[in-house]
Amino acid sequence: EKAIEACVAEGYGKEEALVTVEDEKASLERIRPVLAHLESKGKTGLKGLRICGYPALYACGAFDEIDVATRLLNSGMSAEELEVDWLDSIGNTVVHFSCAMPDKLLLLRRLLDSPVVTRASLDLGNFDEESPFVCHPGGRTPLHAAALASNKPAVKALLEAKANPAAKDLCGNTPAMAYLVHYQTTGAKPNDEMLDILGDPKQFHADLQERGDGAWKKTMTKKRNADHVATKARIAKRHKAEAKATTQRIQQLMLDAKQHPHVVENLPTSAKNVHVVIIPGAGGDVHPMRANWYSWLGLALARRGVRVTLPWDGMPEPNKCRERIWKNHVKQTMLTGTGGDDVVIVGHSTGGDVALRLAEEIRVRGLVVCSAGQLREELRDELTEEEAKDIGYYDRPWEWTKIKANTQWIIHVHSKDDDVVPVTEAKIFHDNLQTEYTELDGQGHLLMGEFPFLLEKILSKLGFKTKE
């Protein structure tokens, strides 16, 4: 009810208000760009729009905004404008996504009823993370995804829409064969009713037995690996291009802001020379310019006239993220040409550890520390003793006095349910540094695509008028 009232207060009609979901504040922010586009009745401008990193149609599916997704599908926009075949970080389209999750059946039906979802979209193969098992190849179509999820309603809907049951993944498996191989590997008993929908169960079992020899597996594994490398390279190229486009957009925004009278007029004196440096968390699979809320925050600050630096070309050793390597990289490529009192360092997860260790050595105006701290014990146990020692950060005591002396303020955010860094770590930092600490709930490791709360905190510190 509160979400509906908020929508109506923003000027939306009852129909728009009804599309809100449980998380009303986040939902309102997420759907506003899509609703604004629909209200404008334009046929351009939607392609390239990103909501939490997703195209509008994919985002509506991810956030259960089925009514808005339906309006998009019925808007007359083309498949290209709606980016129907856009691939997420593991190579799934919105159709794959809706097939693999039983609770997305309504979304799948709306997609299949729309003319923008063609036979080509139904036959589009994805790719999965590299796996040593022959039963986990790429090249799966939406029908593969539905079969492997044991999603019988989705399988039936796809077959009614003329999806190809003979389509093969990179290991030569049809949806039915992939389903059988999966269950053979896990030791579970396959459902003959599912195989009945897809074809002849007896023939599938016979084929599986015939193809179970080592030579077939070796041949298919070799083919799968070659195709996987090629597919992964193609998607990595696309992701790199998207990261470069975001980089150019932020840098252009900073240039434009200097010439924009409204921005110049409203830029607080305390923010005129400030330099915000955003250090990401660990993770090598996604370029930091495409990950979490980093670019979203950079764009939000840049359009207000604030100088921003992100890891434009990525971070070195993104998985190892050793302290000496990351600190040197930040010093040499991100903190250049800036005076200490003008620097604000924003660090998330490992980036927060880097920010705190840097503050032991250099003077800054402020720190923004999110989800920093030692990993949970079970995650630390996955590292060898040599690896843990080589990473740094926690191989020696913190120099609390130096950090406090080198910072004017420290914004500090953590979530109670963080499953990577326990909230007890945040309390150690807070108790020793007297940080301006906010403990959220239900936000995990703060991996969201947008972070309005954090933006408000930073803007307030820089002297902007905020909602607080």
GROMACS .gro file of C-alpha atoms in nm:
model
  468
    1GLU     CA    1   0.000   0.000   0.000
    2LYS     CA    2   0.285   0.238   0.081
    3ALA     CA    3   0.450   0.159  -0.252
    4ILE     CA    4   0.125   0.227  -0.441
    5GLU     CA    5   0.077   0.557  -0.255
    6ALA     CA    6   0.436   0.656  -0.335
    7CYS     CA    7   0.383   0.587  -0.705
    8VAL     CA    8   0.059   0.785  -0.713
    9ALA     CA    9   0.230   1.071  -0.529
   10GLU     CA   10   0.495   1.072  -0.803
   11GLY     CA   11   0.222   1.128  -1.060
   12TYR     CA   12   0.172   0.775  -1.187
   13GLY     CA   13  -0.176   0.632  -1.246
   14LYS     CA   14  -0.323   0.336  -1.061
   15GLU     CA   15  -0.215   0.095  -1.333
   16GLU     CA   16   0.150   0.196  -1.293
   17ALA     CA   17   0.120   0.192  -0.915
   18LEU     CA   18   0.004  -0.168  -0.909
   19VAL     CA   19   0.329  -0.298  -1.061
   20THR     CA   20   0.533  -0.235  -0.747
   21VAL     CA   21   0.684  -0.530  -0.561
   22GLU     CA   22   0.770  -0.609  -0.199
   23ASP     CA   23   1.079  -0.389  -0.181
   24GLU     CA   24   0.883  -0.073  -0.252
   25LYS     CA   25   1.161   0.185  -0.239
   26ALA     CA   26   1.398  -0.012  -0.463
   27SER     CA   27   1.112  -0.106  -0.692
   28LEU     CA   28   1.006   0.254  -0.739
   29GLU     CA   29   1.359   0.353  -0.837
   30ARG     CA   30   1.398   0.054  -1.067
   31ILE     CA   31   1.077   0.089  -1.264
   32ARG     CA   32   1.070   0.468  -1.295
   33PRO     CA   33   1.287   0.485  -1.613
   34VAL     CA   34   1.076   0.218  -1.784
   35LEU     CA   35   0.746   0.378  -1.687
   36ALA     CA   36   0.871   0.720  -1.795
   37HIS     CA   37   0.960   0.574  -2.135
   38LEU     CA   38   0.620   0.408  -2.171
   39GLU     CA   39   0.442   0.729  -2.075
   40SER     CA   40   0.640   0.921  -2.337
   41LYS     CA   41   0.505   0.675  -2.597
   42GLY     CA   42   0.837   0.695  -2.774
   43LYS     CA   43   0.984   0.420  -2.986
   44THR     CA   44   1.347   0.513  -2.926
   45GLY     CA   45   1.569   0.568  -2.627
   46LEU     CA   46   1.505   0.237  -2.450
   47LYS     CA   47   1.792   0.045  -2.605
   48GLY     CA   48   2.098   0.092  -2.388
   49LEU     CA   49   1.892   0.179  -2.078
   50ARG     CA   50   2.023  -0.022  -1.784
   51ILE     CA   51   1.840  -0.092  -1.459
   52CYS     CA   52   2.073  -0.249  -1.203
   53GLY     CA   53   2.290  -0.344  -1.500
   54TYR     CA   54   2.010  -0.511  -1.698
   55PRO     CA   55   1.816  -0.404  -2.009
   56ALA     CA   56   1.461  -0.295  -1.927
   57LEU     CA   57   1.284  -0.616  -2.032
   58TYR     CA   58   1.533  -0.842  -1.852
   59ALA     CA   59   1.514  -0.621  -1.542
   60CYS     CA   60   1.134  -0.637  -1.535
   61GLY     CA   61   1.160  -1.016  -1.537
   62ALA     CA   62   1.430  -1.024  -1.271
   63PHE     CA   63   1.229  -0.797  -1.039
   64ASP     CA   64   0.894  -0.968  -1.108
   65GLU     CA   65   0.751  -0.660  -1.278
   66ILE     CA   66   0.540  -0.879  -1.508
   67ASP     CA   67   0.282  -0.608  -1.586
   68VAL     CA   68   0.553  -0.367  -1.698
   69ALA     CA   69   0.721  -0.643  -1.901
   70THR     CA   70   0.387  -0.709  -2.070
   71ARG     CA   71   0.347  -0.342  -2.156
   72LEU     CA   72   0.696  -0.339  -2.305
   73LEU     CA   73   0.621  -0.647  -2.514
   74ASN     CA   74   0.297  -0.488  -2.637
   75SER     CA   75   0.448  -0.145  -2.700
   76GLY     CA   76   0.531  -0.207  -3.065
   77MET     CA   77   0.906  -0.191  -3.005
   78SER     CA   78   1.122  -0.439  -3.194
   79ALA     CA   79   1.322  -0.728  -3.050
   80GLU     CA   80   1.637  -0.524  -3.109
   81GLU     CA   81   1.501  -0.221  -2.921
   82LEU     CA   82   1.393  -0.445  -2.632
   83GLU     CA   83   1.726  -0.634  -2.643
   84VAL     CA   84   1.545  -0.969  -2.624
   85ASP     CA   85   1.865  -1.163  -2.702
   86TRP     CA   86   2.087  -0.970  -2.456
   87LEU     CA   87   2.315  -1.210  -2.266
   88ASP     CA   88   2.377  -1.179  -1.893
   89SER     CA   89   2.714  -1.262  -1.730
   90ILE     CA   90   2.661  -1.639  -1.772
   91GLY     CA   91   2.522  -1.616  -2.121
   92ASN     CA   92   2.148  -1.638  -2.051
   93THR     CA   93   1.883  -1.435  -2.231
   94VAL     CA   94   1.559  -1.329  -2.063
   95VAL     CA   95   1.397  -1.638  -2.221
   96HIS     CA   96   1.661  -1.873  -2.073
   97PHE     CA   97   1.619  -1.697  -1.739
   98SER     CA   98   1.241  -1.738  -1.736
   99CYS     CA   99   1.265  -2.108  -1.832
  100ALA     CA  100   1.513  -2.204  -1.563
  101MET     CA  101   1.301  -2.066  -1.278
  102PRO     CA  102   0.958  -2.222  -1.214
  103ASP     CA  103   0.822  -1.903  -1.055
  104LYS     CA  104   0.880  -1.715  -1.383
  105LEU     CA  105   0.622  -1.918  -1.582
  106LEU     CA  106   0.391  -1.618  -1.630
  107LEU     CA  107   0.680  -1.413  -1.769
  108LEU     CA  108   0.770  -1.701  -2.004
  109ARG     CA  109   0.412  -1.722  -2.135
  110ARG     CA  110   0.404  -1.346  -2.200
  111LEU     CA  111   0.734  -1.372  -2.386
  112LEU     CA  112   0.619  -1.664  -2.597
  113ASP     CA  113   0.293  -1.484  -2.682
  114SER     CA  114   0.487  -1.181  -2.809
  115PRO     CA  115   0.597  -1.146  -3.172
  116VAL     CA  116   0.938  -1.016  -3.059
  117VAL     CA  117   1.039  -1.363  -2.934
  118THR     CA  118   1.110  -1.551  -3.256
  119ARG     CA  119   1.216  -1.907  -3.331
  120ALA     CA  120   1.573  -1.777  -3.348
  121SER     CA  121   1.547  -1.661  -2.985
  122LEU     CA  122   1.415  -2.002  -2.881
  123ASP     CA  123   1.707  -2.176  -3.052
  124LEU     CA  124   1.975  -1.941  -2.916
  125GLY     CA  125   2.240  -2.131  -2.720
  126ASN     CA  126   2.401  -1.995  -2.404
  127PHE     CA  127   2.725  -2.080  -2.227
  128ASP     CA  128   2.795  -2.182  -1.870
  129GLU     CA  129   3.093  -2.134  -1.642
  130GLU     CA  130   3.374  -2.373  -1.732
  131SER     CA  131   3.324  -2.714  -1.574
  132PRO     CA  132   3.521  -3.039  -1.581
  133PHE     CA  133   3.197  -3.236  -1.626
  134VAL     CA  134   3.078  -3.325  -1.975
  135CYS     CA  135   2.718  -3.282  -1.855
  136HIS     CA  136   2.769  -2.907  -1.806
  137PRO     CA  137   2.840  -2.769  -2.154
  138GLY     CA  138   2.738  -2.446  -2.312
  139GLY     CA  139   2.514  -2.405  -2.612
  140ARG     CA  140   2.198  -2.480  -2.419
  141THR     CA  141   1.874  -2.345  -2.562
  142PRO     CA  142   1.585  -2.229  -2.342
  143LEU     CA  143   1.440  -2.582  -2.379
  144HIS     CA  144   1.761  -2.726  -2.234
  145ALA     CA  145   1.732  -2.480  -1.943
  146ALA     CA  146   1.369  -2.577  -1.874
  147ALA     CA  147   1.443  -2.952  -1.893
  148LEU     CA  148   1.743  -2.929  -1.660
  149ALA     CA  149   1.531  -2.730  -1.412
  150SER     CA  150   1.265  -3.007  -1.429
  151ASN     CA  151   1.024  -2.728  -1.521
  152LYS     CA  152   0.753  -2.931  -1.698
  153PRO     CA  153   0.513  -2.637  -1.757
  154ALA     CA  154   0.794  -2.441  -1.921
  155VAL     CA  155   0.894  -2.740  -2.135
  156LYS     CA  156   0.533  -2.779  -2.255
  157ALA     CA  157   0.500  -2.406  -2.326
  158LEU     CA  158   0.824  -2.401  -2.526
  159LEU     CA  159   0.727  -2.707  -2.732
  160GLU     CA  160   0.388  -2.549  -2.806
  161ALA     CA  161   0.581  -2.244  -2.929
  162LYS     CA  162   0.776  -2.473  -3.167
  163ALA     CA  163   1.104  -2.480  -2.975
  164ASN     CA  164   1.332  -2.744  -3.128
  165PRO     CA  165   1.355  -3.062  -2.912
  166ALA     CA  166   1.638  -3.186  -3.137
  167ALA     CA  167   1.862  -2.883  -3.071
  168LYS     CA  168   2.202  -2.990  -2.939
  169ASP     CA  169   2.433  -2.823  -2.689
  170LEU     CA  170   2.811  -2.813  -2.730
  171CYS     CA  171   2.834  -3.176  -2.621
  172GLY     CA  172   2.580  -3.292  -2.875
  173ASN     CA  173   2.305  -3.339  -2.615
  174THR     CA  174   1.943  -3.267  -2.694
  175PRO     CA  175   1.735  -3.125  -2.403
  176ALA     CA  176   1.618  -3.477  -2.314
  177MET     CA  177   1.970  -3.622  -2.329
  178ALA     CA  178   2.110  -3.335  -2.122
  179TYR     CA  179   1.838  -3.402  -1.866
  180LEU     CA  180   1.927  -3.773  -1.855
  181VAL     CA  181   2.303  -3.714  -1.835
  182HIS     CA  182   2.247  -3.466  -1.553
  183TYR     CA  183   2.047  -3.714  -1.350
  184GLN     CA  184   2.286  -3.998  -1.427
  185THR     CA  185   2.571  -3.788  -1.291
  186THR     CA  186   2.389  -3.681  -0.975
  187GLY     CA  187   2.262  -4.029  -0.904
  188ALA     CA  188   1.899  -3.917  -0.891
  189LYS     CA  189   1.626  -4.096  -1.083
  190PRO     CA  190   1.504  -3.907  -1.391
  191ASN     CA  191   1.133  -3.842  -1.432
  192ASP     CA  192   0.994  -4.050  -1.719
  193GLU     CA  193   0.702  -3.809  -1.748
  194MET     CA  194   0.949  -3.536  -1.839
  195LEU     CA  195   1.114  -3.765  -2.093
  196ASP     CA  196   0.770  -3.856  -2.225
  197ILE     CA  197   0.704  -3.488  -2.299
  198LEU     CA  198   1.038  -3.458  -2.477
  199GLY     CA  199   1.029  -3.792  -2.664
  200ASP     CA  200   1.070  -4.169  -2.615
  201PRO     CA  201   1.216  -4.253  -2.268
  202LYS     CA  202   1.332  -4.603  -2.371
  203GLN     CA  203   1.523  -4.470  -2.671
  204PHE     CA  204   1.687  -4.199  -2.459
  205HIS     CA  205   1.804  -4.458  -2.201
  206ALA     CA  206   1.941  -4.678  -2.483
  207ASP     CA  207   2.122  -4.383  -2.644
  208LEU     CA  208   2.269  -4.285  -2.310
  209GLN     CA  209   2.404  -4.635  -2.251
  210GLU     CA  210   2.552  -4.649  -2.601
  211ARG     CA  211   2.719  -4.310  -2.564
  212GLY     CA  212   2.855  -4.376  -2.216
  213ASP     CA  213   3.196  -4.502  -2.334
  214GLY     CA  214   3.513  -4.309  -2.262
  215ALA     CA  215   3.594  -4.230  -2.626
  216TRP     CA  216   3.265  -4.045  -2.676
  217LYS     CA  217   3.313  -3.847  -2.356
  218LYS     CA  218   3.669  -3.757  -2.454
  219THR     CA  219   3.562  -3.636  -2.799
  220MET     CA  220   3.270  -3.437  -2.664
  221THR     CA  221   3.479  -3.286  -2.384
  222LYS     CA  222   3.738  -3.168  -2.636
  223LYS     CA  223   3.471  -3.014  -2.859
  224ARG     CA  224   3.296  -2.857  -2.561
  225ASN     CA  225   3.619  -2.700  -2.436
  226ALA     CA  226   3.705  -2.553  -2.778
  227ASP     CA  227   3.355  -2.412  -2.827
  228HIS     CA  228   3.345  -2.284  -2.471
  229VAL     CA  229   3.670  -2.090  -2.513
  230ALA     CA  230   3.541  -1.930  -2.835
  231THR     CA  231   3.204  -1.841  -2.679
  232LYS     CA  232   3.362  -1.704  -2.364
  233ALA     CA  233   3.600  -1.491  -2.569
  234ARG     CA  234   3.306  -1.348  -2.767
  235ILE     CA  235   3.116  -1.255  -2.452
  236ALA     CA  236   3.430  -1.117  -2.286
  237LYS     CA  237   3.479  -0.894  -2.591
  238ARG     CA  238   3.123  -0.766  -2.559
  239HIS     CA  239   3.163  -0.705  -2.186
  240LYS     CA  240   3.487  -0.516  -2.247
  241ALA     CA  241   3.311  -0.299  -2.503
  242GLU     CA  242   3.029  -0.226  -2.255
  243ALA     CA  243   3.284  -0.137  -1.985
  244LYS     CA  244   3.463   0.096  -2.228
  245ALA     CA  245   3.134   0.264  -2.322
  246THR     CA  246   3.050   0.323  -1.954
  247THR     CA  247   3.399   0.463  -1.895
  248GLN     CA  248   3.360   0.705  -2.186
  249ARG     CA  249   3.017   0.809  -2.064
  250ILE     CA  250   3.143   0.893  -1.713
  251GLN     CA  251   3.446   1.080  -1.846
  252GLN     CA  252   3.231   1.275  -2.093
  253LEU     CA  253   2.984   1.360  -1.816
  254MET     CA  254   3.266   1.509  -1.610
  255LEU     CA  255   3.373   1.724  -1.905
  256ASP     CA  256   3.017   1.834  -1.983
  257ALA     CA  257   2.944   1.914  -1.618
  258LYS     CA  258   3.223   2.173  -1.611
  259GLN     CA  259   3.047   2.363  -1.891
  260HIS     CA  260   2.690   2.324  -1.766
  261PRO     CA  261   2.572   2.644  -1.587
  262HIS     CA  262   2.322   2.461  -1.364
  263VAL     CA  263   2.582   2.207  -1.250
  264VAL     CA  264   2.847   2.472  -1.189
  265GLU     CA  265   2.601   2.690  -0.998
  266ASN     CA  266   2.487   2.408  -0.772
  267LEU     CA  267   2.831   2.258  -0.704
  268PRO     CA  268   2.911   2.324  -0.336
  269THR     CA  269   3.240   2.496  -0.262
  270SER     CA  270   3.349   2.194  -0.057
  271ALA     CA  271   3.299   1.967  -0.360
  272LYS     CA  272   3.475   2.176  -0.625
  273ASN     CA  273   3.819   2.018  -0.592
  274VAL     CA  274   3.717   1.684  -0.448
  275HIS     CA  275   3.832   1.363  -0.617
  276VAL     CA  276   3.630   1.049  -0.545
  277VAL     CA  277   3.821   0.725  -0.608
  278ILE     CA  278   3.613   0.406  -0.620
  279ILE     CA  279   3.794   0.077  -0.545
  280PRO     CA  280   3.594  -0.240  -0.624
  281GLY     CA  281   3.582  -0.572  -0.448
  282ALA     CA  282   3.755  -0.887  -0.567
  283GLY     CA  283   3.627  -1.092  -0.858
  284GLY     CA  284   3.779  -1.167  -1.196
  285ASP     CA  285   3.474  -1.283  -1.390
  286VAL     CA  286   3.309  -0.940  -1.424
  287HIS     CA  287   3.486  -0.618  -1.523
  288PRO     CA  288   3.453  -0.370  -1.232
  289MET     CA  289   3.299  -0.116  -1.470
  290ARG     CA  290   3.009  -0.360  -1.512
  291ALA     CA  291   2.989  -0.490  -1.155
  292ASN     CA  292   2.759  -0.397  -0.868
  293TRP     CA  293   2.698  -0.026  -0.800
  294TYR     CA  294   3.043   0.113  -0.886
  295SER     CA  295   2.965   0.267  -1.226
  296TRP     CA  296   2.618   0.370  -1.111
  297LEU     CA  297   2.776   0.571  -0.827
  298GLY     CA  298   3.041   0.712  -1.061
  299LEU     CA  299   2.774   0.832  -1.305
  300ALA     CA  300   2.564   0.984  -1.026
  301LEU     CA  301   2.861   1.185  -0.894
  302ALA     CA  302   2.995   1.282  -1.238
  303ARG     CA  303   2.664   1.433  -1.352
  304ARG     CA  304   2.678   1.655  -1.042
  305GLY     CA  305   3.020   1.788  -1.136
  306VAL     CA  306   3.233   1.571  -0.905
  307ARG     CA  307   3.561   1.434  -1.034
  308VAL     CA  308   3.552   1.054  -1.024
  309THR     CA  309   3.809   0.783  -1.090
  310LEU     CA  310   3.724   0.415  -1.127
  311PRO     CA  311   3.944   0.126  -1.241
  312TRP     CA  312   3.878   0.209  -1.607
  313ASP     CA  313   4.089  -0.083  -1.734
  314GLY     CA  314   4.011  -0.322  -1.449
  315MET     CA  315   4.217  -0.422  -1.146
  316PRO     CA  316   4.537  -0.629  -1.158
  317GLU     CA  317   4.505  -0.983  -1.020
  318PRO     CA  318   4.129  -0.941  -0.970
  319ASN     CA  319   4.095  -1.280  -0.798
  320LYS     CA  320   4.409  -1.278  -0.583
  321CYS     CA  321   4.377  -0.904  -0.502
  322ARG     CA  322   4.701  -0.899  -0.303
  323GLU     CA  323   4.748  -0.591  -0.087
  324ARG     CA  324   5.086  -0.482  -0.224
  325ILE     CA  325   4.965  -0.513  -0.587
  326TRP     CA  326   4.633  -0.337  -0.535
  327LYS     CA  327   4.773  -0.056  -0.318
  328ASN     CA  328   5.045   0.021  -0.571
  329HIS     CA  329   4.792   0.016  -0.855
  330VAL     CA  330   4.563   0.262  -0.676
  331LYS     CA  331   4.852   0.492  -0.590
  332GLN     CA  332   5.004   0.491  -0.938
  333THR     CA  333   4.691   0.500  -1.158
  334MET     CA  334   4.399   0.631  -0.952
  335LEU     CA  335   4.537   0.880  -0.698
  336THR     CA  336   4.764   1.073  -0.933
  337GLY     CA  337   4.754   1.452  -0.940
  338THR     CA  338   4.544   1.489  -0.626
  339GLY     CA  339   4.607   1.658  -0.291
  340GLY     CA  340   4.529   1.460   0.023
  341ASP     CA  341   4.251   1.677   0.164
  342ASP     CA  342   4.067   1.661  -0.168
  343VAL     CA  343   4.057   1.280  -0.188
  344VAL     CA  344   3.761   1.063  -0.088
  345ILE     CA  345   3.821   0.688  -0.126
  346VAL     CA  346   3.521   0.461  -0.165
  347GLY     CA  347   3.605   0.095  -0.109
  348HIS     CA  348   3.380  -0.211  -0.126
  349SER     CA  349   3.477  -0.548   0.025
  350THR     CA  350   3.850  -0.595  -0.053
  351GLY     CA  351   3.844  -0.239  -0.186
  352GLY     CA  352   3.746  -0.128   0.165
  353ASP     CA  353   4.048  -0.310   0.308
  354VAL     CA  354   4.268  -0.133   0.053
  355ALA     CA  355   4.118   0.206   0.148
  356LEU     CA  356   4.186   0.150   0.519
  357ARG     CA  357   4.544   0.034   0.462
  358LEU     CA  358   4.606   0.335   0.235
  359ALA     CA  359   4.478   0.565   0.510
  360GLU     CA  360   4.756   0.434   0.733
  361GLU     CA  361   5.004   0.587   0.486
  362ILE     CA  362   4.840   0.890   0.320
  363ARG     CA  363   4.613   1.177   0.421
  364VAL     CA  364   4.262   1.185   0.271
  365ARG     CA  365   3.949   1.388   0.330
  366GLY     CA  366   3.729   1.087   0.392
  367LEU     CA  367   3.677   0.714   0.353
  368VAL     CA  368   3.362   0.530   0.250
  369VAL     CA  369   3.399   0.170   0.366
  370CYS     CA  370   3.143  -0.093   0.259
  371SER     CA  371   3.142  -0.460   0.360
  372ALA     CA  372   3.513  -0.457   0.450
  373GLY     CA  373   3.676  -0.705   0.683
  374GLN     CA  374   3.813  -1.057   0.706
  375LEU     CA  375   3.626  -1.329   0.520
  376ARG     CA  376   3.411  -1.575   0.709
  377GLU     CA  377   3.615  -1.859   0.857
  378GLU     CA  378   3.479  -2.121   0.617
  379LEU     CA  379   3.588  -1.903   0.321
  380ARG     CA  380   3.931  -1.846   0.473
  381ASP     CA  381   3.972  -2.222   0.513
  382GLU     CA  382   3.966  -2.255   0.133
  383LEU     CA  383   4.301  -2.070   0.118
  384THR     CA  384   4.635  -2.236   0.190
  385GLU     CA  385   4.846  -2.087   0.468
  386GLU     CA  386   5.088  -1.948   0.209
  387GLU     CA  387   4.804  -1.790   0.005
  388ALA     CA  388   4.649  -1.630   0.313
  389LYS     CA  389   4.983  -1.482   0.419
  390ASP     CA  390   5.059  -1.355   0.068
  391ILE     CA  391   4.731  -1.163   0.039
  392GLY     CA  392   4.820  -0.924   0.321
  393TYR     CA  393   4.565  -0.687   0.483
  394TYR     CA  394   4.518  -0.904   0.795
  395ASP     CA  395   4.873  -1.031   0.845
  396ARG     CA  396   4.948  -0.753   1.096
  397PRO     CA  397   4.762  -0.526   1.342
  398TRP     CA  398   4.573  -0.221   1.215
  399GLU     CA  399   4.728   0.120   1.287
  400TRP     CA  400   4.408   0.278   1.420
  401THR     CA  401   4.573   0.599   1.539
  402LYS     CA  402   4.724   0.672   1.196
  403ILE     CA  403   4.396   0.605   1.016
  404LYS     CA  404   4.207   0.845   1.244
  405ALA     CA  405   4.476   1.110   1.209
  406ASN     CA  406   4.474   1.084   0.829
  407THR     CA  407   4.095   1.107   0.780
  408GLN     CA  408   3.839   1.378   0.857
  409TRP     CA  409   3.549   1.134   0.846
  410ILE     CA  410   3.468   0.770   0.769
  411ILE     CA  411   3.130   0.658   0.634
  412HIS     CA  412   3.088   0.290   0.714
  413VAL     CA  413   2.814   0.056   0.586
  414HIS     CA  414   2.760  -0.315   0.644
  415SER     CA  415   2.464  -0.554   0.640
  416LYS     CA  416   2.365  -0.787   0.922
  417ASP     CA  417   2.322  -1.081   0.686
  418ASP     CA  418   2.653  -1.042   0.498
  419ASP     CA  419   2.746  -1.399   0.398
  420VAL     CA  420   3.101  -1.309   0.291
  421VAL     CA  421   3.228  -1.081   0.570
  422PRO     CA  422   3.053  -1.126   0.908
  423VAL     CA  423   2.903  -0.818   1.069
  424THR     CA  424   3.134  -0.867   1.370
  425GLU     CA  425   3.418  -0.742   1.147
  426ALA     CA  426   3.235  -0.414   1.092
  427LYS     CA  427   3.196  -0.369   1.466
  428ILE     CA  428   3.574  -0.404   1.510
  429PHE     CA  429   3.632  -0.116   1.267
  430HIS     CA  430   3.355   0.092   1.420
  431ASP     CA  431   3.475   0.046   1.779
  432ASN     CA  432   3.835   0.135   1.695
  433LEU     CA  433   3.775   0.417   1.445
  434GLN     CA  434   3.444   0.565   1.568
  435THR     CA  435   3.312   0.547   1.214
  436GLU     CA  436   2.977   0.690   1.105
  437TYR     CA  437   2.835   0.340   1.100
  438THR     CA  438   2.509   0.224   0.941
  439GLU     CA  439   2.405  -0.139   0.977
  440LEU     CA  440   2.158  -0.241   0.708
  441ASP     CA  441   1.950  -0.558   0.706
  442GLY     CA  442   1.873  -0.795   0.421
  443GLN     CA  443   2.137  -0.649   0.185
  444GLY     CA  444   2.394  -0.929   0.199
  445HIS     CA  445   2.741  -0.832   0.077
  446LEU     CA  446   2.607  -0.508  -0.077
  447LEU     CA  447   2.622  -0.640  -0.435
  448MET     CA  448   2.323  -0.443  -0.564
  449GLY     CA  449   2.331  -0.260  -0.894
  450GLU     CA  450   2.229   0.074  -0.741
  451PHE     CA  451   2.299   0.215  -0.394
  452PRO     CA  452   2.094   0.537  -0.339
  453PHE     CA  453   2.151   0.527   0.038
  454LEU     CA  454   2.528   0.543  -0.006
  455LEU     CA  455   2.500   0.820  -0.266
  456GLU     CA  456   2.298   1.033  -0.023
  457LYS     CA  457   2.561   0.981   0.248
  458ILE     CA  458   2.846   1.088   0.018
  459LEU     CA  459   2.661   1.387  -0.125
  460SER     CA  460   2.581   1.507   0.226
  461LYS     CA  461   2.951   1.492   0.320
  462LEU     CA  462   3.042   1.686   0.006
  463GLY     CA  463   2.799   1.966   0.092
  464PHE     CA  464   2.516   1.890  -0.150
  465LYS     CA  465   2.156   1.934  -0.040
  466THR     CA  466   2.011   1.587   0.021
  467LYS     CA  467   1.687   1.427   0.129
  468GLU     CA  468   1.833   1.351   0.474
   0.00000   0.00000   0.00000
